[in-house]
Short mmCIF file of C-alpha atoms in Angstrom, two decimals:
data_model
loop_
_atom_site.label_atom_id
_atom_site.label_comp_id
_atom_site.label_asym_id
_atom_site.label_seq_id
_atom_site.Cartn_x
_atom_site.Cartn_y
_atom_site.Cartn_z
CA MET A 1 0.19 0.01 0.23
CA THR A 2 0.59 3.75 -0.31
CA GLU A 3 0.39 6.95 1.52
CA MET A 4 -2.21 7.97 -1.41
CA ASP A 5 -4.19 4.91 -0.97
CA ASP A 6 -5.35 5.48 1.43
CA ALA A 7 -6.24 9.60 -0.68
CA ARG A 8 -10.22 10.54 -1.20
CA LEU A 9 -12.05 11.37 -4.37
CA THR A 10 -11.65 14.81 -5.13
CA ALA A 11 -13.46 17.07 -8.35
CA GLN A 12 -9.99 17.93 -9.41
CA ASP A 13 -9.89 13.54 -10.48
CA LYS A 14 -11.61 14.22 -13.41
CA GLY A 15 -13.84 12.26 -15.12
CA LEU A 16 -15.26 11.22 -11.51
CA PRO A 17 -18.29 10.57 -10.76
CA ALA A 18 -19.87 13.18 -8.55
CA ARG A 19 -20.74 10.62 -5.79
CA ALA A 20 -17.53 8.75 -5.49
CA ILE A 21 -16.06 12.07 -4.50
CA GLY A 22 -15.03 11.79 -0.48
CA MET A 23 -14.30 8.36 -0.53
CA THR A 24 -11.31 6.40 -1.58
CA VAL A 25 -10.85 4.27 -4.20
CA GLU A 26 -11.54 1.22 -2.44
CA GLU A 27 -14.38 2.83 -0.95
CA PHE A 28 -15.72 3.66 -4.19
CA LEU A 29 -15.47 0.11 -5.94
CA ALA A 30 -16.79 -1.82 -3.55
CA THR A 31 -20.42 0.45 -4.21
CA GLY A 32 -19.96 -1.66 -7.95
CA PRO A 33 -19.64 1.62 -10.14
CA ARG A 34 -20.38 0.95 -13.98
CA LEU A 35 -19.21 3.10 -16.79
CA GLU A 36 -21.80 5.05 -17.96
CA GLU A 37 -21.28 8.00 -14.42
CA PHE A 38 -18.27 8.52 -15.51
CA TRP A 39 -17.89 12.30 -16.83
CA THR A 40 -16.53 12.77 -20.57
CA PRO A 41 -13.59 12.82 -21.19
CA LEU A 42 -12.09 9.57 -19.87
CA VAL A 43 -9.06 7.27 -20.99
CA VAL A 44 -10.22 2.90 -19.82
CA LEU A 45 -8.50 0.59 -19.30
CA ASP A 46 -8.73 -3.10 -19.89
CA ASP A 47 -8.29 -4.93 -17.48
CA ASP A 48 -8.86 -9.08 -19.15
CA ALA A 49 -6.29 -7.27 -21.56
CA MET A 50 -4.24 -6.17 -19.39
CA ARG A 51 -3.96 -9.16 -17.78
CA ALA A 52 -2.63 -11.09 -20.84
CA ASN A 53 -0.61 -9.20 -22.23
CA VAL A 54 1.80 -9.24 -18.66
CA GLU A 55 0.89 -13.40 -19.49
CA THR A 56 2.38 -13.27 -23.66
CA MET A 57 5.24 -10.94 -22.15
CA ALA A 58 6.55 -13.13 -19.00
CA ALA A 59 6.19 -16.36 -20.90
CA TRP A 60 8.20 -15.22 -23.73
CA CYS A 61 11.22 -13.75 -21.74
CA ALA A 62 11.17 -16.86 -19.82
CA GLU A 63 10.84 -19.03 -22.64
CA ARG A 64 14.08 -17.57 -23.83
CA ARG A 65 15.96 -16.81 -20.33
CA LEU A 66 15.54 -13.60 -20.82
CA ASP A 67 15.17 -10.73 -17.88
CA LEU A 68 12.70 -8.55 -18.07
CA MET A 69 12.85 -4.38 -16.49
CA PRO A 70 9.99 -2.40 -17.81
CA HIS A 71 9.46 1.17 -18.81
CA GLY A 72 7.50 2.84 -16.10
CA LYS A 73 7.62 5.53 -17.40
CA THR A 74 5.19 4.81 -19.94
CA THR A 75 2.23 4.02 -16.89
CA MET A 76 4.11 5.84 -13.80
CA ALA A 77 0.70 4.03 -11.84
CA PRO A 78 2.37 1.50 -8.88
CA GLU A 79 -0.65 -0.78 -8.93
CA LEU A 80 0.52 -1.21 -12.91
CA TRP A 81 4.22 -1.76 -11.83
CA ALA A 82 2.75 -4.41 -9.47
CA ARG A 83 1.64 -6.12 -12.67
CA GLN A 84 4.66 -6.58 -13.84
CA THR A 85 6.17 -7.66 -10.97
CA ASP A 86 4.32 -9.89 -9.81
CA ALA A 87 4.69 -10.99 -12.82
CA GLY A 88 7.99 -12.47 -12.71
CA ALA A 89 10.14 -8.44 -13.82
CA LEU A 90 13.51 -8.00 -11.69
CA GLY A 91 11.90 -4.26 -11.59
CA ILE A 92 11.18 -1.17 -13.06
CA THR A 93 12.69 0.81 -15.10
CA LEU A 94 12.81 4.54 -14.97
CA ALA A 95 13.97 7.78 -17.30
CA THR A 96 14.43 10.52 -14.26
CA MET A 97 16.47 10.55 -10.71
CA GLY A 98 13.20 12.70 -10.07
CA GLN A 99 11.70 9.69 -11.06
CA VAL A 100 13.63 6.60 -8.96
CA ARG A 101 12.49 8.77 -5.41
CA THR A 102 9.14 8.76 -6.57
CA GLY A 103 9.13 4.45 -6.87
CA ARG A 104 11.35 4.43 -4.39
CA SER A 105 8.45 5.88 -2.01
CA LEU A 106 5.81 3.91 -3.77
CA GLY A 107 8.06 0.85 -2.54
CA LEU A 108 10.18 -0.14 -5.38
CA ASP A 109 13.23 -2.13 -4.07
CA SER A 110 14.66 -3.18 -8.63
CA ILE A 111 15.02 -0.29 -10.49
CA MET A 112 17.09 0.88 -13.57
CA LEU A 113 17.57 4.23 -14.65
CA ALA A 114 18.22 4.27 -18.29
CA ASN A 115 19.83 7.70 -18.00
CA ALA A 116 22.52 9.86 -17.13
CA ALA A 117 22.69 11.10 -12.88
CA VAL A 118 24.91 14.38 -13.03
CA ASP A 119 22.79 16.04 -10.18
CA PRO A 120 24.55 17.17 -6.91
CA ARG A 121 21.32 16.88 -5.01
CA SER A 122 19.49 13.05 -6.07
CA LEU A 123 22.96 11.73 -6.10
CA ALA A 124 23.33 12.33 -2.63
CA TRP A 125 20.10 11.97 -2.23
CA LEU A 126 20.86 8.55 -3.80
CA ALA A 127 23.94 8.24 -1.59
CA GLY A 128 20.97 8.02 1.47
CA GLU A 129 19.43 4.94 -0.50
CA LEU A 130 22.26 2.60 -1.23
CA ALA A 131 23.01 2.02 2.94
CA ASP A 132 19.81 -0.85 2.11
CA PRO A 133 22.20 -2.98 0.92
CA GLY A 134 18.44 -4.68 -0.93
CA PHE A 135 18.05 -1.49 -2.93
CA ARG A 136 18.64 -2.39 -6.73
CA PHE A 137 20.66 0.54 -8.21
CA VAL A 138 21.99 0.66 -11.34
CA CYS A 139 22.24 3.20 -14.34
CA TRP A 140 24.70 4.79 -17.27
CA ALA A 141 26.85 6.56 -18.61
CA ASP A 142 28.66 7.70 -22.02
CA SER A 143 31.15 9.74 -21.20
CA VAL A 144 34.37 10.26 -18.54
CA ALA A 145 33.13 13.73 -18.31
CA THR A 146 29.85 11.57 -16.77
CA VAL A 147 32.03 9.37 -14.68
CA GLU A 148 33.68 12.52 -12.96
CA ALA A 149 30.21 14.37 -12.54
CA MET A 150 29.08 11.45 -10.60
CA GLU A 151 32.54 10.97 -8.22
CA ALA A 152 31.97 14.45 -6.60
CA PRO A 153 28.61 14.05 -5.14
CA LEU A 154 29.38 10.36 -3.91
CA ARG A 155 32.65 10.63 -1.96
CA GLU A 156 30.64 13.65 -0.77
CA ALA A 157 27.75 12.35 -0.03
CA GLY A 158 29.66 9.24 1.44
CA THR A 159 28.27 6.62 -0.50
CA PRO A 160 28.35 3.42 1.54
CA ARG A 161 28.63 0.65 -1.69
CA PRO A 162 29.46 2.00 -5.52
CA VAL A 163 26.94 2.48 -7.84
CA ASP A 164 26.52 0.82 -10.26
CA VAL A 165 27.20 2.37 -14.13
CA CYS A 166 26.38 0.72 -17.38
CA VAL A 167 28.27 2.07 -19.84
CA GLU A 168 26.09 3.19 -22.55
CA LEU A 169 26.33 2.84 -26.15
CA GLY A 170 25.10 4.75 -28.86
CA ALA A 171 25.33 5.03 -32.80
CA ALA A 172 24.67 7.61 -35.38
CA GLY A 173 21.83 9.75 -35.53
CA GLY A 174 20.69 7.87 -32.52
CA ARG A 175 19.93 9.51 -28.92
CA THR A 176 22.58 9.21 -25.50
CA GLY A 177 25.52 7.03 -25.55
CA ALA A 178 29.28 6.27 -26.73
CA ARG A 179 29.66 6.76 -30.41
CA SER A 180 31.64 2.90 -30.96
CA ILE A 181 33.11 0.71 -29.38
CA GLU A 182 36.89 2.34 -28.16
CA GLU A 183 34.81 5.60 -26.66
CA ALA A 184 32.93 3.53 -25.10
CA ARG A 185 36.12 1.31 -23.80
CA ARG A 186 37.90 3.94 -22.66
CA ILE A 187 34.38 5.31 -20.23
CA ALA A 188 33.99 1.60 -18.73
CA GLU A 189 37.74 1.34 -18.15
CA ARG A 190 37.50 5.40 -16.23
CA ILE A 191 34.13 3.82 -13.97
CA ALA A 192 35.79 0.52 -13.79
CA ALA A 193 38.48 2.28 -12.33
CA SER A 194 36.54 5.06 -9.83
CA ASP A 195 36.40 4.05 -5.96
CA VAL A 196 32.26 5.38 -5.58
CA LEU A 197 31.63 3.57 -8.73
CA ARG A 198 31.15 -0.21 -10.35
CA LEU A 199 31.56 -1.62 -13.97
CA ALA A 200 28.23 -3.41 -13.71
CA GLY A 201 28.10 -3.94 -18.33
CA VAL A 202 26.76 -2.48 -21.03
CA ALA A 203 23.14 -0.49 -21.67
CA GLY A 204 21.74 1.39 -25.37
CA TYR A 205 18.45 1.98 -27.13
CA GLU A 206 17.77 1.15 -29.93
CA GLY A 207 14.49 2.93 -30.71
CA SER A 208 15.55 5.67 -31.92
CA LEU A 209 17.65 4.38 -35.10
CA ALA A 210 14.97 3.43 -37.02
CA HIS A 211 10.62 4.12 -36.78
CA ASP A 212 9.14 1.19 -38.33
CA ARG A 213 10.03 -2.49 -39.76
CA SER A 214 10.92 -1.20 -42.80
CA ALA A 215 14.15 -3.92 -44.21
CA ALA A 216 16.61 -1.08 -43.82
CA GLY A 217 15.22 0.21 -40.53
CA LEU A 218 15.79 -3.18 -38.85
CA ALA A 219 19.26 -3.49 -40.17
CA ALA A 220 20.57 -1.34 -38.11
CA VAL A 221 18.85 -2.10 -35.46
CA ARG A 222 20.76 -5.35 -36.04
CA GLY A 223 23.49 -3.81 -36.49
CA TYR A 224 23.88 -1.28 -33.55
CA LEU A 225 22.45 -4.97 -31.33
CA GLU A 226 25.50 -6.80 -32.81
CA ALA A 227 27.87 -3.46 -31.80
CA GLN A 228 26.42 -3.75 -28.31
CA LEU A 229 27.31 -7.34 -27.31
CA ASP A 230 30.91 -6.90 -29.42
CA LEU A 231 31.30 -4.44 -26.26
CA HIS A 232 30.30 -6.89 -23.47
CA ARG A 233 32.34 -9.69 -24.61
CA ALA A 234 35.41 -6.39 -25.28
CA LEU A 235 34.86 -5.57 -21.44
CA ALA A 236 35.44 -8.78 -19.70
CA PRO A 237 38.99 -7.65 -18.52
CA LEU A 238 37.24 -5.16 -17.19
CA TYR A 239 34.28 -6.90 -15.11
CA ASP A 240 34.71 -7.76 -11.22
CA ASP A 241 33.05 -10.94 -9.75
CA GLY A 242 29.51 -9.15 -9.45
CA GLU A 243 26.57 -8.91 -10.91
CA LEU A 244 26.41 -8.00 -15.27
CA TYR A 245 23.79 -6.75 -16.82
CA LEU A 246 23.36 -6.57 -20.84
CA THR A 247 20.51 -4.73 -21.64
CA ALA A 248 19.00 -3.24 -24.38
CA GLY A 249 15.14 -3.53 -26.06
CA GLY A 250 11.40 -0.83 -26.34
CA SER A 251 9.26 -1.55 -27.03
CA ALA A 252 9.24 -1.61 -30.43
CA TYR A 253 12.91 -4.32 -31.46
CA PHE A 254 12.91 -7.24 -28.72
CA ASP A 255 12.47 -9.71 -31.32
CA LEU A 256 15.52 -8.35 -32.53
CA VAL A 257 16.65 -7.50 -29.03
CA ALA A 258 15.91 -11.55 -28.12
CA ASP A 259 17.25 -13.03 -31.72
CA VAL A 260 20.45 -11.28 -31.65
CA TRP A 261 21.39 -12.38 -27.86
CA ALA A 262 20.26 -16.81 -28.59
CA GLY A 263 23.88 -16.94 -30.01
CA ALA A 264 25.47 -15.27 -27.14
CA GLU A 265 27.56 -16.76 -24.63
CA ARG A 266 25.78 -17.06 -21.52
CA ASP A 267 27.21 -16.93 -17.72
CA ALA A 268 26.00 -16.51 -14.12
CA ARG A 269 26.42 -12.93 -13.61
CA THR A 270 25.48 -11.54 -16.54
CA ARG A 271 21.52 -11.18 -16.42
CA PHE A 272 20.46 -9.75 -20.35
CA VAL A 273 17.64 -7.44 -19.54
CA LEU A 274 14.70 -6.12 -21.20
CA ARG A 275 13.43 -3.59 -20.77
CA SER A 276 9.99 -2.90 -23.15
CA GLY A 277 7.58 -0.72 -21.04
CA ALA A 278 4.44 -0.56 -23.69
CA TYR A 279 3.38 -3.65 -24.69
CA ILE A 280 0.91 -3.89 -21.04
CA VAL A 281 -1.69 -2.12 -22.46
CA HIS A 282 0.25 -1.84 -26.22
CA ASP A 283 -1.82 0.36 -28.31
CA ASP A 284 -4.62 1.28 -31.49
CA GLY A 285 -2.02 2.70 -32.83
CA PHE A 286 2.01 3.78 -33.10
CA TYR A 287 2.79 -0.04 -31.29
CA ARG A 288 -0.44 -1.69 -33.51
CA GLY A 289 2.40 -0.33 -37.13
CA ILE A 290 5.44 -1.82 -34.97
CA SER A 291 5.23 -3.96 -32.89
CA PRO A 292 6.07 -7.82 -34.07
CA PHE A 293 3.27 -8.69 -31.13
CA ASP A 294 0.78 -6.76 -32.09
CA GLU A 295 -2.77 -8.55 -33.10
CA GLY A 296 -3.00 -7.46 -36.97
CA ALA A 297 1.54 -8.00 -36.86
CA ALA A 298 1.64 -11.71 -38.90
CA ASP A 299 -1.00 -14.05 -40.68
CA PRO A 300 -4.10 -15.16 -38.76
CA ALA A 301 -3.10 -18.52 -38.75
CA ASP A 302 0.65 -17.60 -37.17
CA ALA A 303 -0.71 -18.61 -33.14
CA GLY A 304 2.53 -16.29 -31.55
CA PRO A 305 2.66 -14.29 -28.88
CA ARG A 306 0.33 -11.41 -29.47
CA PHE A 307 -0.22 -8.40 -27.48
CA ARG A 308 -4.54 -6.70 -27.31
CA ASN A 309 -4.95 -3.11 -27.18
CA ALA A 310 -6.12 -2.33 -23.46
CA MET A 311 -6.78 1.51 -23.99
CA HIS A 312 -8.97 3.42 -25.30
CA GLY A 313 -10.18 7.06 -25.10
CA ILE A 314 -14.16 7.94 -25.26
CA ALA A 315 -15.35 11.76 -25.72
CA ARG A 316 -19.30 13.24 -25.91
CA VAL A 317 -20.30 15.27 -29.19
CA VAL A 318 -20.78 19.01 -27.87
CA SER A 319 -21.16 21.14 -31.34
CA ALA A 320 -21.96 19.61 -34.91
CA PRO A 321 -21.42 23.63 -36.92
CA GLU A 322 -21.56 21.48 -40.24
CA ALA A 323 -21.94 18.99 -42.66
CA ASP A 324 -18.83 17.27 -41.80
CA LEU A 325 -18.30 17.72 -39.36
CA VAL A 326 -18.48 17.58 -35.41
CA LEU A 327 -15.94 18.24 -32.19
CA VAL A 328 -15.69 16.47 -28.84
CA ASP A 329 -14.88 17.19 -25.44
CA ALA A 330 -11.62 15.33 -25.37
CA GLY A 331 -8.72 17.00 -27.23
CA LYS A 332 -4.15 17.73 -25.92
CA ARG A 333 -4.98 17.83 -22.54
CA ASP A 334 -6.96 14.92 -22.82
CA LEU A 335 -5.56 12.32 -25.68
CA PRO A 336 -2.21 11.25 -27.53
CA TYR A 337 -0.60 13.27 -30.24
CA ASP A 338 2.72 13.49 -31.02
CA GLU A 339 2.81 9.01 -32.57
CA GLY A 340 -1.30 9.87 -34.74
CA LEU A 341 -4.32 11.36 -33.70
CA PRO A 342 -6.73 9.26 -31.92
CA ILE A 343 -8.84 7.00 -34.50
CA PRO A 344 -12.85 6.91 -33.76
CA ARG A 345 -13.71 3.22 -34.21
CA ALA A 346 -17.03 3.15 -32.44
CA ALA A 347 -19.60 5.44 -31.51
CA ALA A 348 -23.16 5.07 -29.14
CA ALA A 349 -26.12 7.91 -27.55
CA GLU A 350 -24.67 7.09 -23.83
CA LEU A 351 -21.80 5.64 -21.94
CA ALA A 352 -23.43 2.38 -21.31
CA GLY A 353 -23.58 1.59 -25.60
CA PRO A 354 -23.94 0.08 -27.04
CA TRP A 355 -21.66 0.50 -29.10
CA SER A 356 -21.85 0.77 -33.21
CA PRO A 357 -18.58 1.08 -35.49
CA VAL A 358 -18.07 4.36 -37.07
CA GLU A 359 -16.04 5.54 -40.11
CA ALA A 360 -14.69 9.19 -39.31
CA THR A 361 -10.82 10.84 -38.78
CA VAL A 362 -9.96 12.57 -36.48
CA SER A 363 -8.52 15.68 -38.51
CA ALA A 364 -6.56 18.23 -36.55
CA MET A 365 -7.21 18.81 -31.96
CA ASN A 366 -6.96 21.77 -30.10
CA ASP A 367 -6.62 21.98 -25.96
CA GLN A 368 -9.43 20.35 -25.01
CA HIS A 369 -11.21 19.48 -28.66
CA SER A 370 -11.19 17.16 -31.48
CA TYR A 371 -12.27 17.69 -34.68
CA VAL A 372 -14.53 14.52 -35.56
CA ARG A 373 -15.16 14.37 -40.28
CA GLY A 374 -16.96 11.65 -42.00
CA ALA A 375 -19.73 10.73 -39.36
CA ALA A 376 -22.96 12.48 -38.83
CA LEU A 377 -23.27 11.70 -34.60
CA PRO A 378 -25.91 13.65 -33.16
CA ILE A 379 -25.24 15.87 -29.30
CA GLY A 380 -24.75 14.58 -26.27
CA SER A 381 -23.40 10.69 -28.34
CA VAL A 382 -20.21 10.14 -27.51
CA VAL A 383 -17.51 8.13 -29.50
CA ARG A 384 -14.50 5.72 -28.04
CA PHE A 385 -10.98 6.28 -29.70
CA GLY A 386 -7.91 4.16 -30.96
CA LEU A 387 -4.49 6.20 -29.35
CA SER A 388 -1.59 6.06 -30.40
CA HIS A 389 1.47 5.67 -27.84
CA PRO A 390 0.95 4.98 -24.39
CA CYS A 391 3.53 6.62 -22.62
CA THR A 392 1.47 10.01 -23.47
CA THR A 393 -1.56 9.11 -22.68
CA PHE A 394 -0.64 8.31 -18.53
CA ASP A 395 0.43 11.86 -18.23
CA LYS A 396 -2.68 13.46 -18.51
CA TRP A 397 -4.61 10.92 -15.66
CA ARG A 398 -4.21 10.55 -12.36
CA LEU A 399 -6.26 8.15 -12.12
CA VAL A 400 -7.68 5.94 -15.15
CA PRO A 401 -10.84 3.90 -15.27
CA VAL A 402 -10.66 0.41 -14.90
CA VAL A 403 -13.12 -2.50 -17.02
CA GLU A 404 -13.42 -5.80 -16.97
CA SER A 405 -13.45 -6.12 -20.73
CA ALA A 406 -13.48 -4.21 -23.69
CA GLY A 407 -17.19 -5.60 -23.46
CA SER A 408 -18.23 -4.63 -19.93
CA ASP A 409 -18.79 -1.30 -18.56
CA VAL A 410 -18.44 -2.70 -14.95
CA VAL A 411 -15.29 -0.30 -13.49
CA VAL A 412 -13.19 -2.74 -10.85
CA GLY A 413 -10.23 -0.28 -10.79
CA LEU A 414 -9.14 2.96 -11.08
CA VAL A 415 -5.48 3.24 -11.52
CA ARG A 416 -3.23 5.81 -10.05
CA THR A 417 0.22 7.87 -11.49
CA TYR A 418 2.52 9.78 -10.08
CA PHE A 419 3.59 12.25 -12.97
#
């Protein structure tokens, strides 16, 4: 339980039924709420689909002897993190030291920071946290300057044990990371020589090297992953006897990561860690088009693993100013738009349904409106949208209702986020 579990629901929690105000989440759920009670706009999660996605990824990783530390910044929701760790995930990956502190306050004891840690204040805080022998923490460094920026604050704070640091390999045109194996080896040597840092392996992110599954994109990703594995082998003389990490794998190319790693020599101390995070909810846009496990990614006869879209948006028609245009009460403040606009999928007179398929598109979005073209919908009706990119969906909501399944409006959860 977290401190916020006993918090009272308030009028500041958008979308909640008026009767929920003043209750705790537990008290509200005990009343058997239905989605039809909620105010629009909404983002809604599908419990059945999330459970299936978590089980699918856990089983797939176990079969390949891969550890999983899902990227928790996708949801920043401890209830969903717990689903992933309960299914066997080694820990949770986070993106900033602020998120790490939040994660610690919510009970996380195994965290990978997929980034460098150079702020002296956060490093002083980290030194205090490392007094807990049960706290697993590992971060990345991609330059000698990064190493030097870490050392002084950790020495001043008197860190009780060295900080585990993976050298990050990048690639030309990519994001962070050393641009060559030679440069990465120099950084690794500097980490290994430090009195307050420990060389803990090799890290990187392949997702910035391609944005589709074209032959060229897949080749670029594979070449990078092979270079990362070469670096890990080259650093063997610098490693001590402690636990090591080889880590990659966003939510788009984790299949290639597993394929490249399949031929790697294994030893008892090295953990091969995927960091895919979006799989728990998948989506109806960017990841639907790029994930190897999407429901439509292959021949329907293929019995391979599949993820199901577990999130959608709901908005109400508030204006019909032109024959081919309606506007709904959800915009950029409510629904994601950075990796594709919302996709109208169905419409109904009310949230309780019944829902009917709708052929329409979103042509533009304002802060609180979306422009829906192609369907004549009456004012007051509701539209259900497919959404693209969970990472910029969750950050717009403090509480997200969870329904039993895609065909149910029974609300079985309220997921709280901590952005």
